[in-house]
Coordinates of C-alpha atoms in Angstrom, one line a residue:
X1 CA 100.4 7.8 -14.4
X2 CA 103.4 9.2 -12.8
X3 CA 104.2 13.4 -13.8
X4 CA 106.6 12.8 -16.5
X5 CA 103.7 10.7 -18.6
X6 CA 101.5 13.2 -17.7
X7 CA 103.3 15.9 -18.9
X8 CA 103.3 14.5 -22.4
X9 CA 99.5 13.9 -21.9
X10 CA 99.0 16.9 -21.3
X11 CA 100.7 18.0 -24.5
X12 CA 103.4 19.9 -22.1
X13 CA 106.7 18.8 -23.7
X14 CA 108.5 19.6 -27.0
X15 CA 112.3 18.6 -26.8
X16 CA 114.3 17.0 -24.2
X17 CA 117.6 15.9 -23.3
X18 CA 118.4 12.6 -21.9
X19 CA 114.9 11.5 -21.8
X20 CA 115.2 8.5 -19.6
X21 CA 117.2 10.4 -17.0
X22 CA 114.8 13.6 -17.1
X23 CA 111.8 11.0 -16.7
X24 CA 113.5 9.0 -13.4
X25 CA 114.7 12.2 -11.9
X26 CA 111.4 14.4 -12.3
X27 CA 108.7 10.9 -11.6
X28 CA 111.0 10.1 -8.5
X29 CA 111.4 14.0 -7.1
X30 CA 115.2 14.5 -7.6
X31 CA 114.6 16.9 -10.1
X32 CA 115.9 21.3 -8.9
X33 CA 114.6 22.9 -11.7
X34 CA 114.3 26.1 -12.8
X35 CA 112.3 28.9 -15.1
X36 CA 113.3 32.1 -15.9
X37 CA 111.4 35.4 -16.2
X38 CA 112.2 38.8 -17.5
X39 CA 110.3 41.5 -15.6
X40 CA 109.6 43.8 -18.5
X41 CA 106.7 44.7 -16.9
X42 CA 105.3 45.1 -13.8
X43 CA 102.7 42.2 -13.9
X44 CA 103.2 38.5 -15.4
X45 CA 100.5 37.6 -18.0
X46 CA 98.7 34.9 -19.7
X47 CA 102.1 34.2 -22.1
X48 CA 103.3 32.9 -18.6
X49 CA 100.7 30.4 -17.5
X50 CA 102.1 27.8 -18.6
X51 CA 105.1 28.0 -17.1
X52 CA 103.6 29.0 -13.4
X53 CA 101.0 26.0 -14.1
X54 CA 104.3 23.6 -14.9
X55 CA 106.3 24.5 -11.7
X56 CA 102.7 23.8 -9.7
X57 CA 102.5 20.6 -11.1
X58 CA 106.1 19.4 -10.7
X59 CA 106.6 20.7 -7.5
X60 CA 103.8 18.6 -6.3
X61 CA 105.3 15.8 -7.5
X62 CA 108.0 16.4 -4.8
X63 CA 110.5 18.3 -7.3
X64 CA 112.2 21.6 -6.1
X65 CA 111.6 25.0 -8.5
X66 CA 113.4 27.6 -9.4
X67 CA 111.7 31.3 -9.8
X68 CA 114.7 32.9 -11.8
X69 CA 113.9 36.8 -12.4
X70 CA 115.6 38.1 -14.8
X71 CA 116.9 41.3 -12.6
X72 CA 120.1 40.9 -14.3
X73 CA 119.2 39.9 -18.0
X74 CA 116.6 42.5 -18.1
X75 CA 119.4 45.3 -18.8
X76 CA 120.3 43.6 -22.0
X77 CA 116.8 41.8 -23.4
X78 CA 115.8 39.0 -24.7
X79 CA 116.1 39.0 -29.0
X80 CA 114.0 35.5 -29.4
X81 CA 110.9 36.1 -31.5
X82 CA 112.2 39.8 -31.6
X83 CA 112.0 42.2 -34.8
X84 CA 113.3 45.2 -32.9
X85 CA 115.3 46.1 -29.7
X86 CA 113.8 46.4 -26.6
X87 CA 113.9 49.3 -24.8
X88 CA 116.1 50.0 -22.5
X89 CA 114.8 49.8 -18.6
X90 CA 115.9 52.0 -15.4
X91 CA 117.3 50.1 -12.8
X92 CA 114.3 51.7 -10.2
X93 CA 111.9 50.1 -12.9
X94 CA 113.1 46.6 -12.6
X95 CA 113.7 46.5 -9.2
X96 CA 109.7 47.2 -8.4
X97 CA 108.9 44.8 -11.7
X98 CA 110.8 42.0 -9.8
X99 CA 108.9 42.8 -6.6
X100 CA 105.5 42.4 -8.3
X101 CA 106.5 39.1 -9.8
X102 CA 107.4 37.3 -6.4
X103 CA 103.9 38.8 -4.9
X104 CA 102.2 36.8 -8.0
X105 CA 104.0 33.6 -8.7
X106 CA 103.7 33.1 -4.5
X107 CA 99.7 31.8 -5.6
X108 CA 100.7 29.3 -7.4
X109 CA 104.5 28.0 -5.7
X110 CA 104.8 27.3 -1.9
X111 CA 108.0 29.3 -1.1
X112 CA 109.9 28.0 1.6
X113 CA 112.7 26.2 3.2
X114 CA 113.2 22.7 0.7
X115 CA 110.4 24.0 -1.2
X116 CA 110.9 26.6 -3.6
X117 CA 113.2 28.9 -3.6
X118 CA 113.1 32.5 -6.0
X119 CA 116.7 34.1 -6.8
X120 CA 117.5 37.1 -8.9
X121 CA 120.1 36.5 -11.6
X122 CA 121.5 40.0 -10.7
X123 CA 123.2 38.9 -7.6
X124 CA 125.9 37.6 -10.0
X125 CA 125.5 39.4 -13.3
X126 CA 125.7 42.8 -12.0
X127 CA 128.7 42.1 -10.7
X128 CA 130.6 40.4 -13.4
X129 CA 134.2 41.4 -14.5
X130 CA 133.9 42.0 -18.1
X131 CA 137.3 40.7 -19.2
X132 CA 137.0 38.0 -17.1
X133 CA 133.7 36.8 -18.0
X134 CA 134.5 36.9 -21.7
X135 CA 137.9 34.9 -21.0
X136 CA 136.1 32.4 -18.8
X137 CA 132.7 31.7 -20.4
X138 CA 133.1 33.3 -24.1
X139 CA 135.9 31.2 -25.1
X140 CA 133.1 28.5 -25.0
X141 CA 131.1 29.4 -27.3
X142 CA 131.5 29.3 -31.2
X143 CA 130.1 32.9 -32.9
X144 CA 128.9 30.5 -36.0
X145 CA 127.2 28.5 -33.8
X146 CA 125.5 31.4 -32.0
X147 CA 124.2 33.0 -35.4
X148 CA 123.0 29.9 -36.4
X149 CA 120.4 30.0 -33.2
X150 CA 116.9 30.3 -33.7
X151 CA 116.3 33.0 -31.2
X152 CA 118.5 35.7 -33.0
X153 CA 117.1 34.4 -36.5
X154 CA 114.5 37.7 -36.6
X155 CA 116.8 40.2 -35.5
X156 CA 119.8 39.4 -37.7
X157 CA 117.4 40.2 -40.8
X158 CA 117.0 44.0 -39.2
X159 CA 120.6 43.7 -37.3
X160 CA 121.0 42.4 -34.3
X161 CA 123.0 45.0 -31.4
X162 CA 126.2 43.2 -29.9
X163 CA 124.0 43.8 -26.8
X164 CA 121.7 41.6 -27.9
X165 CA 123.7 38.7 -28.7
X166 CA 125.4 38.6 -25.5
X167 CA 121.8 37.1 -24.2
X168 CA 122.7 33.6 -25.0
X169 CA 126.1 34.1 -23.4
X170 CA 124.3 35.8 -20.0
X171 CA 120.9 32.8 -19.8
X172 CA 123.7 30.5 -20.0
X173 CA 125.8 31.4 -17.2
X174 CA 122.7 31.9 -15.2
X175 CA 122.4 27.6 -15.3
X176 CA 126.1 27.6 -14.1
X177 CA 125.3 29.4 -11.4
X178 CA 122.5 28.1 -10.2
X179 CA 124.0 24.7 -10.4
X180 CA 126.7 25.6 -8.5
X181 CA 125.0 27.3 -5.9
X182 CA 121.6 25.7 -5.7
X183 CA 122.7 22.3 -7.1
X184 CA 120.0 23.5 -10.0
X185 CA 120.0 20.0 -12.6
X186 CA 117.0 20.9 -15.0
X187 CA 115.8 24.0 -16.6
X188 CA 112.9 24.1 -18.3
X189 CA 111.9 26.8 -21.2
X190 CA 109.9 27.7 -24.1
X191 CA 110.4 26.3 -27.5
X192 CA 111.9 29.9 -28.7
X193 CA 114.2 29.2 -25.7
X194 CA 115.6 26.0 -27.1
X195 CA 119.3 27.5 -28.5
X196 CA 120.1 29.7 -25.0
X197 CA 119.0 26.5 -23.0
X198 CA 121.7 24.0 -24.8
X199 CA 124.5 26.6 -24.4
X200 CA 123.5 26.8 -20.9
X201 CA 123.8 22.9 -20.6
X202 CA 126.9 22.8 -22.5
X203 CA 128.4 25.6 -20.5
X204 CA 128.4 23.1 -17.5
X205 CA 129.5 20.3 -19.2
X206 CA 132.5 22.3 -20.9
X207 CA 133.1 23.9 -17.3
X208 CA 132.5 20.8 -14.7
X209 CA 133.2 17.7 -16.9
X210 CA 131.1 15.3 -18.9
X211 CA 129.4 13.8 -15.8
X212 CA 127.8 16.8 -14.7
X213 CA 124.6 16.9 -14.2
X214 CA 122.7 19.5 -16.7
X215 CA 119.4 18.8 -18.0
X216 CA 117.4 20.3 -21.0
X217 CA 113.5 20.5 -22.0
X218 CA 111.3 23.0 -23.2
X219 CA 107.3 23.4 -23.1
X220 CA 105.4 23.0 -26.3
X221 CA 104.0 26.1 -26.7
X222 CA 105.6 28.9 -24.2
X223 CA 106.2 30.5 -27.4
X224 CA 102.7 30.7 -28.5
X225 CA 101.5 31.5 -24.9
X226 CA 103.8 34.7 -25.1
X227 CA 101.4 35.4 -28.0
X228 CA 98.8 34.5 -26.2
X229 CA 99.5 37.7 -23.7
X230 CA 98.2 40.1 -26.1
X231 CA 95.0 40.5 -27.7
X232 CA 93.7 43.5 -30.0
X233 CA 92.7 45.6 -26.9
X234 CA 96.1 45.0 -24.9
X235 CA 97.7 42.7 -22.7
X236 CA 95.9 40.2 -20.4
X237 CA 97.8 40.3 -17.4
X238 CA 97.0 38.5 -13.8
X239 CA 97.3 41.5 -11.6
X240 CA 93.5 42.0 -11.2
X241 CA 94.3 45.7 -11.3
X242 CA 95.3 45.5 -14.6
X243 CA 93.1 42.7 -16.1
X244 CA 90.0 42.6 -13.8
X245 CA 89.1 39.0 -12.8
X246 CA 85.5 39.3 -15.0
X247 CA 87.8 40.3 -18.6
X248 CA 90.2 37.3 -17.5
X249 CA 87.3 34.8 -17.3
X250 CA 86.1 36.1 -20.4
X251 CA 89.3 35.9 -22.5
X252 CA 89.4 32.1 -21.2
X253 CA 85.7 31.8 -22.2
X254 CA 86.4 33.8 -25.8
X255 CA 89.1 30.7 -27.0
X256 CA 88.9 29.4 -30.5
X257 CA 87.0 26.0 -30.7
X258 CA 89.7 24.2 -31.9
X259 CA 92.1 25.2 -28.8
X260 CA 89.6 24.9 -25.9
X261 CA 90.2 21.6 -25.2
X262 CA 93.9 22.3 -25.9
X263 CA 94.0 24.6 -23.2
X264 CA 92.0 22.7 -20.5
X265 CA 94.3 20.0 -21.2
X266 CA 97.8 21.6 -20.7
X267 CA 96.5 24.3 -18.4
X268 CA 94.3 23.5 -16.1
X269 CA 94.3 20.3 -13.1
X270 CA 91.7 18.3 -14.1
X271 CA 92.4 14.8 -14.1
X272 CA 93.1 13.5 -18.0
X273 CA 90.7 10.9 -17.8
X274 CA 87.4 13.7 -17.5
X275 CA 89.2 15.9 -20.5
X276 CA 89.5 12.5 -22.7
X277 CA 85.6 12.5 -21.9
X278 CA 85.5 15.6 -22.8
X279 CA 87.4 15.1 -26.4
X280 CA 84.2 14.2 -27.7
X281 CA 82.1 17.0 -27.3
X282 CA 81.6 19.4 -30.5
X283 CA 78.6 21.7 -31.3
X284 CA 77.0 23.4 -28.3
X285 CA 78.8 21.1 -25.8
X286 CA 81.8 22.9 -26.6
X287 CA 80.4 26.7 -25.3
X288 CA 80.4 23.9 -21.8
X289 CA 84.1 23.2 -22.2
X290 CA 84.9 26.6 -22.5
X291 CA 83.2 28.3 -19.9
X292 CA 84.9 25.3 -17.5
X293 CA 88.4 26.4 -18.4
X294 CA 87.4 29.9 -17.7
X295 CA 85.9 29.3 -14.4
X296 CA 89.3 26.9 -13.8
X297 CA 91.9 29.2 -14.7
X298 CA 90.0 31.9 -13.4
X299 CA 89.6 30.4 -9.6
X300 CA 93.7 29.4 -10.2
X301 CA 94.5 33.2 -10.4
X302 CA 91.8 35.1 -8.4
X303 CA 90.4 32.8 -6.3
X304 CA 87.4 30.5 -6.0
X305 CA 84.9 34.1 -4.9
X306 CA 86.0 35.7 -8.2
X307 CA 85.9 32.9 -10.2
X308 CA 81.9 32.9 -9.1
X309 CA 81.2 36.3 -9.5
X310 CA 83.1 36.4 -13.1
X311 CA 80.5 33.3 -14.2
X312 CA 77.9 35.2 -12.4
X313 CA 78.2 38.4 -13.9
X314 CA 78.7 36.0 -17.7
X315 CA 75.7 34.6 -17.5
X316 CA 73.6 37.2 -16.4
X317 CA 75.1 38.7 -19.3
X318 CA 73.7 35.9 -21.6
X319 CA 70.4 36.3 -19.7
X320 CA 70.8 33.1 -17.5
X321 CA 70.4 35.9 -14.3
X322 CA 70.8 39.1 -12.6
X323 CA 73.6 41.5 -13.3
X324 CA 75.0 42.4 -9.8
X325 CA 78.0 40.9 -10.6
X326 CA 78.5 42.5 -14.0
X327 CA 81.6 44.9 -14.2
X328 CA 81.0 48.2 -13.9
X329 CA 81.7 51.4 -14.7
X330 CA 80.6 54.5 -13.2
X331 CA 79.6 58.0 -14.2
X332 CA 80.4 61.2 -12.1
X333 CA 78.5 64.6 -12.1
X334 CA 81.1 65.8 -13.7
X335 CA 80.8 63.9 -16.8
X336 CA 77.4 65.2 -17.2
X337 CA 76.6 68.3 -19.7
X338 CA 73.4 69.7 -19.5
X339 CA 72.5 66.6 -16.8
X340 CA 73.0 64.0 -19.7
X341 CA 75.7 62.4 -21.3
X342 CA 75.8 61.0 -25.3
X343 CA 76.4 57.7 -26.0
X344 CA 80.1 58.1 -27.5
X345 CA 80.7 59.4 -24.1
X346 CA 79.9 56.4 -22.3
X347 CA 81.6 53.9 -24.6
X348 CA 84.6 55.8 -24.1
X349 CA 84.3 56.1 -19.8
X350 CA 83.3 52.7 -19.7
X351 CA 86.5 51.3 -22.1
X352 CA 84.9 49.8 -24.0
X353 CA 86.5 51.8 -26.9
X354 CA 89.5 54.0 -27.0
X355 CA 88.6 57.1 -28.8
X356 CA 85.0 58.9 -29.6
X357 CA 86.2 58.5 -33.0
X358 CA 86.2 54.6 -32.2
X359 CA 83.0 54.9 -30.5
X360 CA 81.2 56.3 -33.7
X361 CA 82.1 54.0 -35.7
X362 CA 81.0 51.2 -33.6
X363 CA 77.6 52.0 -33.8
X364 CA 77.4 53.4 -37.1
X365 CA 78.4 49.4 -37.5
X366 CA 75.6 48.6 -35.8
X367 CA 77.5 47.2 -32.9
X368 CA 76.4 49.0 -29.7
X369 CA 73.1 47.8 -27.9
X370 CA 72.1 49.3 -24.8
X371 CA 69.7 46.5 -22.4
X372 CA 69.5 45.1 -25.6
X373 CA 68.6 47.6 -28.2
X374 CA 70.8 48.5 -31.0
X375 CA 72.1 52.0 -30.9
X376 CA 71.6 54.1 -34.1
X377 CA 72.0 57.2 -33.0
X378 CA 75.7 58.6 -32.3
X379 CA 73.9 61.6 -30.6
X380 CA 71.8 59.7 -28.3
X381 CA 71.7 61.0 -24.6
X382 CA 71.3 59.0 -21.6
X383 CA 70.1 61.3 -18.5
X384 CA 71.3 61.3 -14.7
X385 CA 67.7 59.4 -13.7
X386 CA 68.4 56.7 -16.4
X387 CA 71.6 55.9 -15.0
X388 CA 70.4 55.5 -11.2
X389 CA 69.0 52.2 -12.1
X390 CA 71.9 51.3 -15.0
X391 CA 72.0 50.3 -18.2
X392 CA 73.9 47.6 -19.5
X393 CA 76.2 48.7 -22.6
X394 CA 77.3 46.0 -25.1
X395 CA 80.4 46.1 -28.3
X396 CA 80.3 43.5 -30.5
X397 CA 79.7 40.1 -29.2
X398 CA 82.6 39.9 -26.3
X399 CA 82.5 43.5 -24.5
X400 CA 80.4 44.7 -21.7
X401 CA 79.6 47.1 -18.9
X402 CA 77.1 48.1 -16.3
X403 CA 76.8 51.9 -16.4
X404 CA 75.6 53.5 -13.6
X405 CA 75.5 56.8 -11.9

């Protein structure tokens, strides 16, 4: 099966352009592609898997990528799937946001001479003449056309800032100029990317003639993956700093039944023919599937030693072994009162909760066990010798940590 029949396999594609020519170009390696990424913060996350998993996969298959940050863009914002305005960013702030991204995306894209390449669309925004911009590129564009776009539909209802709408204008100068100067002839994009991505290909076409060269497809569900970035305690991010390599696993091992096999299929690189095998499971066989896209994914982003010790310290958790691996948190002297500390306390050191308030109410619930016992008492103390061996501190059915002094 050559890439381009894989990627619809794998469930990857929504919408193209010029099907056949897309599928000859990107099965036969002619295809200089590229992806775009804000950096509104300083870490990529989950919502961007995909897209890092996609540029693995085609560059592979012998086809040149494109790591666009969004130096430039990240001034104005992105409106798509937006209800508000994004707040404004100091120049200092995306500068070291764009620095972190190229450290990241480097462990999943071989940077290089004729391999990838990773540019920064504010070499040429920053430095744009207004007047002449708007003469040049926004006489192409038709305003009802533009409010008709699917990416400012959310923001019109609450008003959209002139800022705002000149996104489509900027995303679609960025193809124009990666075309010209990288000979850039794909771009590839989330769903909710769909409207910027056309004006970007008729940009060129309106600009360079019918015969140019400007390709269009988007991924099936970027748009869900950005949602997939946050869950009720925060982000899940792939700096292991921010998302330790144990609470990505078990985000990974935490999916919904009905989207585990979903996931291994578009996300990780198993060969189709062992996840068609593994279609069939259901029941029990399914609590298999998922720990193997957490180990997969896992191993992708921190490596094949994490990957062990986050399955390591997840079974021992599930009393299938020990617990050296387990996360931990510590407890300091300091934290001590009276050479104890309550439970609350530790709930709230170890994160497992944000507030005491938080922590009260979890095991009131009946939700906290401690080496599992359930925890009645919000008052219960936990002394200095107790904690020299640990104790492992469970919320709920997901959350866990190894307390120890």
């Amino acid at each position: 099966m050559k890439i381009y029949d894989e990627l619809v396999a794998r469930g990857l594609i929504a919408q193209v352009t010029n099907e056949e020519e897309i599928k000859e170009m990107v099965d036969n390696g002619k295809a200089v592609f590229y992806i775009g990424f804000d950096p509104t913060a300083d870490s990529l996350h989950v919502g961007h898997f995909m897209a890092l998993c996609l540029m693995k996969r085609l560059q592979m298959a012998g086809n040149k990528p494109i790591a666009l940050i969004g130096g430039g863009t990240a001034y104005i914002g992105d409106p798509s799937g937006r209800t508000d305005m994004r707040s404004m960013m100091a120049k200092e702030t995306i500068e070291h946001n764009c620095e972190c991204f190229k450290k990241q995306m480097s462990r999943f894209i071989e940077f290089g001479e004729d391999k990838a390449i990773m540019v920064n669309n504010a070499d040429w925004l920053l430095d744009l003449n207004y007047i002449e911009f708007i003469r040049d590129i926004g006489s192409c564009f038709s305003v009802n056309n533009m409010l008709r776009a699917k990416c400012y539909e959310q923001r019109l209802e609450k008003g959209l800032s002139f800022l705002e709408f000149n996104y489509m204008l900027m995303q679609s100068y960025d193809f124009l100029a990666l075309y010209e100067k990288y000979g850039c002839n794909m771009q590839f994009g989330g769903d909710d990317q769909w409207s910027n991505m056309l004006g970007g290909t008729e940009l060129i076409r309106k600009k360079l003639g019918k015969d140019a060269h400007a390709m269009t497809i988007t991924l099936l569900l970027n748009s869900e993956g950005k949602k997939m970035g946050k869950t009720q305690s925060g982000a899940v991010w792939l700096d292991p700093n921010k998302t330790p390599p144990y609470d990505f696993y078990q985000y990974w091992r935490n999916v919904g039944d009905a989207d585990v096999l979903k996931c291994i299929r578009m996300l990780t690189f198993l060969p189709l023919e062992q996840i068609d095998e593994m279609d069939k499971w259901e029941g029990a066989q399914l609590n298999r599937a998922k720990e193997i896209l957490a180990y997969e994914l896992t191993k992708l982003v921190h490596g094949e030693e994490e990957a062990d010790k986050a399955q390591s310290a997840a079974q021992s958790i599930f009393g299938a072994g020990g617990n050296e691996n387990m996360p931990e948190s510590k407890i300091c002297e300091e934290d001590l009162r009276d050479g104890a500390i309550d439970i609350l306390s530790i709930l709230v050191k170890a994160e497992l909760v944000p507030s005491r308030s938080e922590a009260r109410r979890a095991v009131e619930q009946g939700g906290v066990t401690v080496d599992g016992d359930k925890i009645t008492d919000i008052k219960k103390l936990y002394t200095k010798q107790e904690l020299l061996n640990g104790i492992v501190v469970r919320r709920g059915k997901k959350a866990f940590k190894k307390i120890v002094f």
